[in-house]
Every structure is written in structure tokens, then in C-alpha cells.
């Protein structure tokens, strides 16, 4: 992913428009208050509290002396950075609809119900998701395809959908973080001036520990869910699938096309478009869908009538137009993040963090905390990598730390944690694609918690950090 964005630093801010630390906390606390009251107390969709937050932060910018043109530039820059995520959301919604009509996802469900049992389902789902995400370099694509199918398989096996989504997300993000094809992995290496494979190697120990613990916990949860296989439900689902779709290995053609393009190194968007077109053609040639109806499904989604209410609910999709709710949340969240960045709020808080750091361990841990905080405030994982990755580079040099320590910190804490937040681009997409609300799957998305926790533990104990890099601060901040 090309980087066309340079974050604002404290030095870039005009003194008369630079907020104090106390003042910088005002819009941050307002955002937290609006999101908390609007979503948790009033039960509103996140669009409304995000709008309140945008208005408040815009007024805050006017108070500091920024013009409308200045604020609009901040919003535009943020939207530009998030454009790839927005386009991927559009495309994946269409892809899921075409894969349902092509029989690809129904076939994955049908064969999965034959091969898996409740006792092994959760750890197997996590490991398979990790392998697929590593192979194609995309956690979102993995969840939107394999994850959707696994939710259906889990329902048939009597495994709660929230557990299934947690396992798939854990594997998807773990695999994505170790993939040289991943956009966030390349971004973290790029903004910190770290060779890609040095970055991947530095992440490996923490990723393996966090994912290994997650898989072990999923194995225990799977044993608890294995009291009895609900054979009647399995038979009902398989009968409904076989009666409505041509369930053959040919239905996997869109899957093969998509993964083949990804493995050959094509970028995410062309790969997803190729998989979507393959889904439309498979619908026409294998399932007998007409040419026009196949493209109408691409646009409007699926509403199957299989004779099983459970299957109908699992395979109902929104298509391209069904992405509107998700897209509007992400656009609002990106706009808010752009305002916070443009007004210098994030720069001032990052500078205050740098002043409080006194050891290499606290610097690494603090970097992780800042990545999570930026995820909360800007609602997109790219910003959580770029802002601390670029603003803290000099501080790592001051402590004698190599750049791969910085790249590891921003990705270990920034990339996985977004899917835990209901208003974040990742959380909104995952909930919408799988049909499981963010706050329901979050307790089971173990890797999202374990990845930053392992980072903090390694930083504060010095484990995994070469002895020569465990230094105290040589120079204090200005």
C-alpha cells in the first residue's frame, strides 16, 4: 500500500493553534462520552454519536483558529488513507452474495458438516483461518469467505456463533500479521523504515505465543461444546443445501480463483474483483442462474428459500447495496479521525507520551497503548500504524532500539484490536459480514486481547528484546 500521508507533529503546529495537553483531552473525552451514551445507553446506531463527535471536534477546531478549508483537508486526507478499506468493504459484500448464489459457501458448509465435530471445530477453525489469511494476506477476505461458511457450520454443530467468529478472527489476524502479502504488515514495515522480513521475524515470537494460547483455549471451549452432535440439525442443513444448490467440487472455482490470484501476488482489490466475477460466472454455469439475475444478486444480495429457516438466515446477504450501513459508519469514523489529527490533538498527546518515557520497555509498551488509543479515536487500523510509526521513530533511535521493535509494537497492538470496537472499520465489517454483533463476539476474539498483552509482557520483562537494546533514556524530550 502506498503511503500518501505524513502525520502532523507538535513541531508542525502553529504555536497559537497548538492545544495544551489538557485542552487536547477535551475532544477525546467528548468522543468517548458521545459513543458511550449514544451506543451503550441510548442504543443508537454508531452513526449518530459519531456525528455528534464530528460536530464537537469541528467546533473545537474553529475554537483553535482552523478554517473550514483546514478541517475539510483533514477529513479528506483521512478518507484517502481509508479508501482502500472502503473499496474492499464494497467488493467483499458483493463477493459474499455471488459466492452464496454460486454454491461456494453452501458447499463449504455442506462438506464442513461432514468432516468436523464440535470438539475440534473451534481450534480447527482458528488454525485454518490462520493458514488462509497467511496465504492470501487478508484477514478481511478470510472472514468474509471462510468465516461466513464457518458460522454456518458451527450453527449446524451447535457451537455458538460468537465463539465461531472469535476463533475465525483470531486465526485470520494471526495469519495476516505474519504474511508478506498483508497490506498492514507491509505498511508497518514501510512507515518505520524496517525491512519487511525483519519486521515479520520480530513479530513471530509474540504472535506464536498469543495465537498458541488462543488455540489452547478454543480447544477447551470445544470440549465443553461437544456433549452431543445435533445430528437432526446437521441433516436438516445438509438436506436444505443439497436441495437448493448444486453441491459439487466445481462450486469451489471462485475460491480457487481468488486464492490463486492472491498467491500470485495480485493486490487485494483486483483479487477480490476476480473472485466476484468468478462467482457470477459459476452461478450462471453451475447453478443455472440467468445472466441478469446473477448480476442483480451481485447488487442486491441473496434471499434463499431452502425450506430451512436456519439456512435461509445464514445465507441471506445484502450484496453491494447492503454495504451502505457499514460504509457510512466507516466514513463517519474516518472523518472524525481526520479532524482529531488535523487539529493537533493526536500530535499533542503523542508528544506528551514521549515525554513520559524513561526506558526502552516503557517505550515499547507505550507505543502499543498509543496504537490502541488511535484505533479507538480514528476507527481505522492504518492510522493506528502510521501515526505512532512515524512520530516515534526518532525516540526509538534515541533509546538505541532498532526499527523492527517499533514496527512490531504498532502492528501487534494496532492491527488486531480494531475488530474489538463496534465503531471501528474492522469491527463494523466483521459484525456485518458474519451477522454477529461486535460486542457478542468480542469476548471470544482471544487474539485481539492476547496480541497486545503479550507485547506488553515482553516489553516490560525484556523477553524477546536483545540485551543490547534494553537501555535507559539518553536524552530527555524537549
Coordinates of C-alpha atoms in Angstrom, one line a residue:
X1 CA 0.0 0.0 0.0
X2 CA 1.4 3.4 -1.0
X3 CA 1.7 5.9 1.8
X4 CA 0.5 9.4 0.8
X5 CA 0.1 10.7 4.4
X6 CA 2.5 12.3 6.8
X7 CA 1.2 12.8 10.3
X8 CA 1.2 16.1 12.0
X9 CA 3.8 16.6 14.7
X10 CA 3.9 19.1 17.5
X11 CA 6.6 21.0 15.7
X12 CA 4.3 21.3 12.7
X13 CA 1.6 23.1 14.7
X14 CA 1.5 26.9 14.8
X15 CA 2.0 27.9 18.5
X16 CA -1.2 30.0 18.5
X17 CA -3.2 27.0 17.3
X18 CA -1.4 24.3 19.3
X19 CA -3.7 22.9 22.1
X20 CA -2.3 22.2 25.5
X21 CA -2.4 18.7 26.8
X22 CA -5.4 19.4 29.0
X23 CA -7.2 21.0 26.1
X24 CA -6.4 18.1 23.7
X25 CA -8.2 15.8 26.1
X26 CA -11.4 17.7 25.7
X27 CA -12.5 16.3 22.3
X28 CA -11.1 12.9 23.2
X29 CA -13.3 12.8 26.3
X30 CA -16.2 14.1 24.3
X31 CA -15.9 11.3 21.7
X32 CA -15.8 8.7 24.5
X33 CA -18.8 10.3 26.2
X34 CA -20.8 10.5 22.9
X35 CA -20.1 7.0 21.9
X36 CA -20.7 5.6 25.3
X37 CA -24.0 7.3 25.9
X38 CA -25.2 7.1 22.3
X39 CA -24.4 3.4 21.8
X40 CA -24.5 1.8 25.2
X41 CA -27.2 3.9 27.0
X42 CA -29.5 5.1 24.2
X43 CA -29.0 2.1 21.9
X44 CA -28.4 4.3 18.9
X45 CA -26.6 3.1 15.8
X46 CA -23.0 4.4 15.9
X47 CA -23.7 6.9 13.1
X48 CA -25.5 9.3 15.4
X49 CA -22.8 9.6 18.2
X50 CA -20.1 9.7 15.6
X51 CA -22.0 12.7 14.0
X52 CA -22.1 14.4 17.5
X53 CA -18.4 13.8 17.8
X54 CA -17.6 15.2 14.4
X55 CA -19.6 18.4 15.1
X56 CA -18.0 18.8 18.5
X57 CA -14.5 18.3 17.1
X58 CA -15.1 20.6 14.2
X59 CA -16.3 23.3 16.6
X60 CA -13.2 22.6 18.7
X61 CA -11.1 23.2 15.5
X62 CA -12.8 26.5 14.9
X63 CA -12.1 27.5 18.5
X64 CA -8.4 26.8 17.8
X65 CA -8.5 29.0 14.7
X66 CA -8.7 26.5 12.0
X67 CA -10.8 27.4 8.9
X68 CA -13.3 25.2 7.2
X69 CA -10.8 24.5 4.4
X70 CA -8.3 23.3 7.0
X71 CA -10.7 21.0 8.6
X72 CA -12.0 19.7 5.3
X73 CA -8.4 18.9 4.3
X74 CA -8.0 16.8 7.5
X75 CA -11.2 14.9 6.7
X76 CA -10.2 14.4 3.0
X77 CA -6.7 13.1 4.0
X78 CA -8.2 10.6 6.4
X79 CA -10.7 9.4 3.8
X80 CA -7.9 9.0 1.3
X81 CA -6.0 6.8 3.7
X82 CA -9.1 4.7 4.4
X83 CA -10.1 4.5 0.7
X84 CA -8.7 1.0 0.2
X85 CA -10.6 -0.3 3.2
X86 CA -13.9 1.3 1.9
X87 CA -13.4 -0.2 -1.6
X88 CA -12.6 -3.6 0.0
X89 CA -15.8 -3.5 2.0
X90 CA -17.9 -2.7 -1.1
X91 CA -16.3 -5.6 -3.0
X92 CA -16.5 -8.2 -0.3
X93 CA -20.2 -7.6 0.2
X94 CA -20.7 -8.3 -3.5
X95 CA -18.3 -11.2 -3.4
X96 CA -20.2 -12.9 -0.5
X97 CA -23.5 -12.6 -2.3
X98 CA -22.1 -14.1 -5.5
X99 CA -20.4 -16.9 -3.6
X100 CA -23.6 -17.8 -1.9
X101 CA -25.5 -18.0 -5.2
X102 CA -22.7 -19.8 -6.9
X103 CA -22.9 -22.6 -4.2
X104 CA -19.4 -21.9 -3.0
X105 CA -20.3 -21.0 0.6
X106 CA -23.2 -23.6 0.7
X107 CA -20.7 -26.3 -0.5
X108 CA -18.1 -25.3 2.2
X109 CA -20.9 -25.6 4.8
X110 CA -22.1 -29.0 3.4
X111 CA -18.7 -30.6 3.4
X112 CA -17.6 -29.0 6.6
X113 CA -20.5 -30.5 8.5
X114 CA -19.4 -33.9 7.3
X115 CA -15.8 -33.5 8.3
X116 CA -15.9 -31.6 11.6
X117 CA -17.2 -32.3 15.1
X118 CA -18.0 -29.9 17.9
X119 CA -15.0 -31.0 20.0
X120 CA -12.4 -30.0 17.3
X121 CA -14.3 -27.3 15.4
X122 CA -13.1 -24.2 17.2
X123 CA -9.3 -24.9 17.2
X124 CA -9.5 -26.2 13.6
X125 CA -11.4 -23.1 12.5
X126 CA -8.8 -20.9 14.1
X127 CA -5.9 -22.8 12.5
X128 CA -7.5 -23.0 9.0
X129 CA -8.3 -19.3 9.1
X130 CA -4.6 -18.5 10.0
X131 CA -3.4 -20.6 7.1
X132 CA -5.7 -19.0 4.7
X133 CA -5.0 -15.4 5.9
X134 CA -1.3 -16.1 5.8
X135 CA -1.6 -17.4 2.2
X136 CA -3.6 -14.5 0.8
X137 CA -2.5 -11.8 3.2
X138 CA -6.0 -10.6 4.1
X139 CA -7.9 -11.1 7.4
X140 CA -11.0 -9.3 6.0
X141 CA -11.2 -11.6 2.9
X142 CA -10.7 -14.7 5.1
X143 CA -13.5 -13.7 7.4
X144 CA -15.8 -12.6 4.6
X145 CA -15.5 -16.0 2.9
X146 CA -14.2 -18.8 5.1
X147 CA -15.6 -17.1 8.2
X148 CA -19.2 -16.8 6.8
X149 CA -19.1 -20.5 5.9
X150 CA -17.7 -21.5 9.3
X151 CA -20.6 -19.6 11.1
X152 CA -23.0 -21.9 9.2
X153 CA -21.0 -25.0 10.0
X154 CA -20.8 -24.0 13.7
X155 CA -24.6 -23.4 13.8
X156 CA -25.1 -26.9 12.5
X157 CA -22.8 -28.4 15.1
X158 CA -24.4 -26.5 17.9
X159 CA -21.4 -24.2 18.5
X160 CA -22.4 -20.6 19.4
X161 CA -21.9 -18.2 16.5
X162 CA -20.0 -15.8 18.8
X163 CA -17.4 -18.5 19.6
X164 CA -17.0 -19.4 15.9
X165 CA -16.4 -15.7 14.9
X166 CA -13.9 -15.3 17.7
X167 CA -12.0 -18.3 16.5
X168 CA -12.0 -17.3 12.9
X169 CA -11.0 -13.7 13.7
X170 CA -8.2 -15.0 16.0
X171 CA -6.8 -17.1 13.2
X172 CA -7.3 -14.5 10.5
X173 CA -5.4 -11.7 12.3
X174 CA -2.7 -14.0 13.4
X175 CA -2.1 -15.3 9.9
X176 CA -2.4 -11.8 8.4
X177 CA 0.3 -10.4 10.8
X178 CA 2.8 -13.0 9.5
X179 CA 2.0 -12.7 5.8
X180 CA 4.4 -10.8 3.5
X181 CA 1.3 -10.2 1.3
X182 CA -0.6 -8.3 4.0
X183 CA -1.1 -4.6 3.5
X184 CA -0.8 -3.8 7.2
X185 CA 2.3 -5.9 7.5
X186 CA 3.9 -4.0 4.6
X187 CA 2.6 -0.7 5.9
X188 CA 4.1 -1.2 9.4
X189 CA 7.4 -2.1 7.8
X190 CA 7.3 0.8 5.4
X191 CA 6.4 3.7 7.8
X192 CA 9.1 2.6 10.3
X193 CA 11.8 2.1 7.6
X194 CA 12.1 -1.6 8.5
X195 CA 13.0 -4.4 6.0
X196 CA 9.8 -6.4 5.6
X197 CA 11.2 -9.8 6.7
X198 CA 13.0 -8.3 9.7
X199 CA 9.6 -6.9 10.7
X200 CA 7.9 -10.3 10.3
X201 CA 10.6 -12.1 12.2
X202 CA 10.4 -9.7 15.1
X203 CA 6.7 -10.2 15.3
X204 CA 6.9 -14.0 15.2
X205 CA 7.6 -14.9 18.8
X206 CA 4.8 -12.8 20.2
X207 CA 2.3 -13.9 17.5
X208 CA 3.1 -17.6 18.1
X209 CA 2.6 -17.2 21.9
X210 CA -0.6 -15.2 21.6
X211 CA -2.1 -17.5 18.9
X212 CA -0.9 -20.7 20.7
X213 CA -2.7 -19.6 23.9
X214 CA -5.8 -18.7 21.9
X215 CA -5.9 -22.1 20.2
X216 CA -5.5 -23.9 23.5
X217 CA -8.4 -22.0 25.0
X218 CA -10.5 -22.8 21.9
X219 CA -9.7 -26.5 22.3
X220 CA -11.0 -26.3 25.9
X221 CA -14.2 -24.5 24.8
X222 CA -14.6 -27.0 22.0
X223 CA -14.6 -29.9 24.5
X224 CA -17.2 -28.2 26.6
X225 CA -19.4 -27.8 23.4
X226 CA -19.1 -31.5 22.4
X227 CA -21.7 -33.0 24.6
X228 CA -23.7 -34.4 21.7
X229 CA -23.6 -33.8 17.9
X230 CA -27.0 -32.5 16.9
X231 CA -27.5 -35.0 14.0
X232 CA -31.0 -33.8 13.2
X233 CA -29.8 -30.3 12.7
X234 CA -26.9 -31.4 10.6
X235 CA -29.2 -33.5 8.4
X236 CA -31.7 -30.6 8.1
X237 CA -29.0 -28.2 7.0
X238 CA -27.4 -30.6 4.5
X239 CA -30.7 -31.5 3.0
X240 CA -31.7 -27.9 2.6
X241 CA -28.3 -27.1 1.0
X242 CA -28.4 -30.1 -1.4
X243 CA -32.0 -29.3 -2.4
X244 CA -31.3 -25.7 -3.3
X245 CA -27.8 -25.7 -4.7
X246 CA -25.6 -28.0 -6.9
X247 CA -23.2 -29.0 -4.2
X248 CA -20.1 -30.3 -6.1
X249 CA -16.4 -29.5 -6.0
X250 CA -17.0 -27.3 -9.1
X251 CA -18.6 -24.8 -6.7
X252 CA -15.2 -24.1 -5.3
X253 CA -14.0 -22.5 -8.6
X254 CA -14.4 -18.9 -7.2
X255 CA -12.4 -19.9 -4.1
X256 CA -9.6 -21.3 -6.3
X257 CA -9.6 -18.2 -8.5
X258 CA -9.4 -15.8 -5.5
X259 CA -6.7 -17.7 -3.6
X260 CA -4.8 -18.3 -6.8
X261 CA -4.7 -14.6 -7.7
X262 CA -3.7 -13.8 -4.1
X263 CA -0.9 -16.3 -4.0
X264 CA 0.5 -14.9 -7.3
X265 CA 0.8 -11.6 -5.6
X266 CA -2.0 -9.6 -7.1
X267 CA -3.3 -6.8 -4.8
X268 CA -6.4 -7.3 -2.7
X269 CA -8.9 -5.3 -4.8
X270 CA -8.1 -6.9 -8.2
X271 CA -8.1 -10.3 -6.5
X272 CA -11.5 -9.7 -4.9
X273 CA -13.0 -8.4 -8.1
X274 CA -11.7 -11.5 -9.9
X275 CA -13.3 -13.8 -7.2
X276 CA -16.5 -11.9 -7.6
X277 CA -16.6 -12.3 -11.3
X278 CA -15.8 -16.0 -10.9
X279 CA -18.7 -16.2 -8.5
X280 CA -21.1 -14.7 -11.0
X281 CA -20.0 -17.0 -13.8
X282 CA -20.2 -20.0 -11.6
X283 CA -23.8 -19.0 -10.6
X284 CA -24.7 -18.9 -14.3
X285 CA -22.9 -22.0 -15.5
X286 CA -23.3 -24.3 -12.4
X287 CA -26.4 -23.2 -10.6
X288 CA -28.4 -22.1 -13.7
X289 CA -28.9 -18.5 -12.6
X290 CA -29.7 -16.2 -15.5
X291 CA -27.2 -13.6 -16.6
X292 CA -29.3 -10.6 -15.5
X293 CA -30.4 -12.3 -12.2
X294 CA -26.8 -13.2 -11.4
X295 CA -25.8 -9.5 -11.6
X296 CA -28.9 -8.5 -9.7
X297 CA -27.7 -10.7 -6.9
X298 CA -24.3 -9.0 -7.1
X299 CA -26.1 -5.7 -6.5
X300 CA -29.0 -6.7 -4.1
X301 CA -27.8 -9.9 -2.4
X302 CA -29.5 -13.2 -1.7
X303 CA -32.7 -14.3 -0.1
X304 CA -32.8 -18.0 -0.4
X305 CA -35.8 -20.2 0.2
X306 CA -34.4 -23.6 1.1
X307 CA -37.2 -24.8 3.3
X308 CA -35.0 -24.4 6.4
X309 CA -35.3 -21.1 8.3
X310 CA -31.9 -21.5 9.8
X311 CA -30.2 -22.0 6.4
X312 CA -32.2 -19.1 4.9
X313 CA -31.0 -16.8 7.7
X314 CA -27.4 -18.0 7.3
X315 CA -27.3 -17.5 3.6
X316 CA -29.2 -14.2 3.3
X317 CA -26.8 -11.4 2.1
X318 CA -27.1 -7.8 1.2
X319 CA -24.9 -7.6 -1.9
X320 CA -23.2 -4.4 -3.0
X321 CA -26.1 -2.2 -1.9
X322 CA -26.1 -3.9 1.5
X323 CA -22.8 -2.4 2.4
X324 CA -24.3 1.1 2.8
X325 CA -24.8 0.8 6.6
X326 CA -21.2 -0.3 7.1
X327 CA -19.7 2.2 4.6
X328 CA -21.5 5.1 6.2
X329 CA -20.2 4.2 9.7
X330 CA -16.6 3.9 8.4
X331 CA -16.8 7.2 6.5
X332 CA -18.1 9.0 9.7
X333 CA -15.4 7.4 11.8
X334 CA -12.6 8.3 9.3
X335 CA -13.9 11.8 9.2
X336 CA -13.7 12.1 12.9
X337 CA -10.2 10.7 12.9
X338 CA -9.1 13.2 10.3
X339 CA -10.4 16.1 12.4
X340 CA -8.6 14.9 15.5
X341 CA -5.4 14.6 13.5
X342 CA -5.7 17.9 11.7
X343 CA -6.4 19.9 14.9
X344 CA -3.2 18.5 16.5
X345 CA -5.0 16.6 19.2
X346 CA -3.2 13.3 18.4
X347 CA 0.1 15.0 17.9
X348 CA 0.0 16.7 21.3
X349 CA -1.0 13.5 23.1
X350 CA 1.7 11.6 21.3
X351 CA 4.3 14.2 22.3
X352 CA 3.1 14.0 25.9
X353 CA 3.6 10.2 25.8
X354 CA 7.1 10.6 24.5
X355 CA 8.0 13.0 27.4
X356 CA 6.9 10.4 30.0
X357 CA 9.0 7.5 28.6
X358 CA 12.1 6.6 30.6
X359 CA 13.1 3.1 29.5
X360 CA 13.0 1.0 26.3
X361 CA 10.4 -1.3 27.8
X362 CA 8.0 1.5 28.7
X363 CA 8.6 3.0 25.2
X364 CA 7.5 -0.2 23.5
X365 CA 4.5 -0.7 25.8
X366 CA 3.6 3.0 25.4
X367 CA 3.7 2.6 21.6
X368 CA 1.3 -0.3 21.9
X369 CA -1.0 1.8 24.1
X370 CA -0.9 4.7 21.6
X371 CA -1.8 2.4 18.7
X372 CA -4.8 1.1 20.6
X373 CA -5.9 4.6 21.6
X374 CA -5.6 5.8 18.0
X375 CA -7.7 2.8 16.9
X376 CA -10.3 4.0 19.4
X377 CA -10.3 7.6 18.2
X378 CA -9.8 7.2 14.4
X379 CA -11.6 3.9 13.8
X380 CA -9.1 2.5 11.3
X381 CA -6.1 0.3 11.6
X382 CA -4.0 2.2 9.0
X383 CA -4.0 5.3 11.2
X384 CA -3.1 3.3 14.3
X385 CA 0.1 2.1 12.4
X386 CA 1.0 5.3 10.6
X387 CA 0.7 7.8 13.4
X388 CA 2.9 6.2 16.1
X389 CA 5.1 4.5 13.5
X390 CA 6.2 7.8 12.0
X391 CA 6.0 10.1 15.1
X392 CA 8.0 7.8 17.4
X393 CA 10.8 6.8 15.1
X394 CA 13.3 9.3 16.4
X395 CA 12.5 8.3 20.0
X396 CA 13.4 4.6 19.2
X397 CA 16.7 5.8 17.8
X398 CA 17.3 7.8 21.0
X399 CA 16.9 4.6 23.0
X400 CA 19.1 2.6 20.7
X401 CA 16.2 0.4 19.6
X402 CA 16.1 -1.0 16.1
X403 CA 13.2 0.0 13.9
X404 CA 11.8 -3.6 14.0
X405 CA 10.9 -3.0 17.6
X406 CA 8.7 -0.1 16.6
X407 CA 7.1 -1.9 13.7
X408 CA 6.3 -4.9 15.9
X409 CA 4.8 -2.7 18.6
X410 CA 2.5 -0.8 16.2
X411 CA 1.2 -3.8 14.4
X412 CA 0.9 -6.2 17.4
X413 CA -1.3 -3.6 19.2
X414 CA -2.8 -1.7 16.2
X415 CA -3.9 -4.3 13.7
X416 CA -5.8 -6.9 15.8
X417 CA -7.6 -4.6 18.2
X418 CA -9.7 -2.7 15.8
X419 CA -12.1 -5.6 15.4
X420 CA -13.0 -5.3 19.1
X421 CA -14.5 -1.8 18.6
X422 CA -18.1 -1.6 17.4
X423 CA -17.5 1.8 15.6
X424 CA -14.1 0.8 14.1
X425 CA -13.9 -0.1 10.4
X426 CA -12.8 -3.6 11.3
X427 CA -15.4 -4.2 14.0
X428 CA -18.2 -2.8 11.8
X429 CA -17.2 -5.0 8.8
X430 CA -16.7 -8.2 10.9
X431 CA -20.0 -7.9 12.6
X432 CA -21.8 -7.1 9.3
X433 CA -20.2 -9.9 7.3
X434 CA -20.7 -12.6 10.0
X435 CA -24.0 -11.4 11.3
X436 CA -22.7 -11.5 14.9
X437 CA -22.5 -8.1 16.7
X438 CA -19.1 -6.9 17.8
X439 CA -19.8 -6.9 21.5
X440 CA -21.1 -10.5 21.3
X441 CA -18.0 -12.0 19.6
X442 CA -15.5 -9.7 21.3
X443 CA -15.1 -11.9 24.5
X444 CA -14.2 -14.8 22.2
X445 CA -11.9 -12.9 19.9
X446 CA -9.0 -14.0 22.1
X447 CA -6.1 -13.0 19.8
X448 CA -7.4 -9.4 19.8
X449 CA -6.7 -9.3 23.6
X450 CA -3.7 -11.6 23.7
X451 CA -1.6 -10.0 21.0
X452 CA -1.2 -6.6 22.8
X453 CA -1.0 -8.3 26.2
X454 CA 1.9 -10.4 25.1
X455 CA 3.6 -7.4 23.6
X456 CA 3.3 -5.5 26.9
X457 CA 4.6 -8.5 28.9
X458 CA 7.6 -8.9 26.5
X459 CA 8.3 -5.2 26.6
X460 CA 8.2 -4.9 30.4
X461 CA 10.1 -8.1 31.1
X462 CA 12.6 -7.7 28.3
X463 CA 11.8 -11.1 26.9
X464 CA 12.4 -11.2 23.2
X465 CA 14.3 -7.9 23.3
X466 CA 18.1 -8.4 22.8
X467 CA 20.0 -7.4 25.9
X468 CA 21.9 -4.8 23.9
X469 CA 18.6 -3.0 23.2
X470 CA 17.4 -2.7 26.8
X471 CA 18.5 0.8 27.5
X472 CA 17.5 3.7 29.6
X473 CA 16.8 7.1 28.0
X474 CA 19.9 9.0 27.0
X475 CA 18.3 12.4 26.2
X476 CA 15.1 13.8 27.6
X477 CA 12.4 15.2 25.4
X478 CA 12.2 18.9 24.7

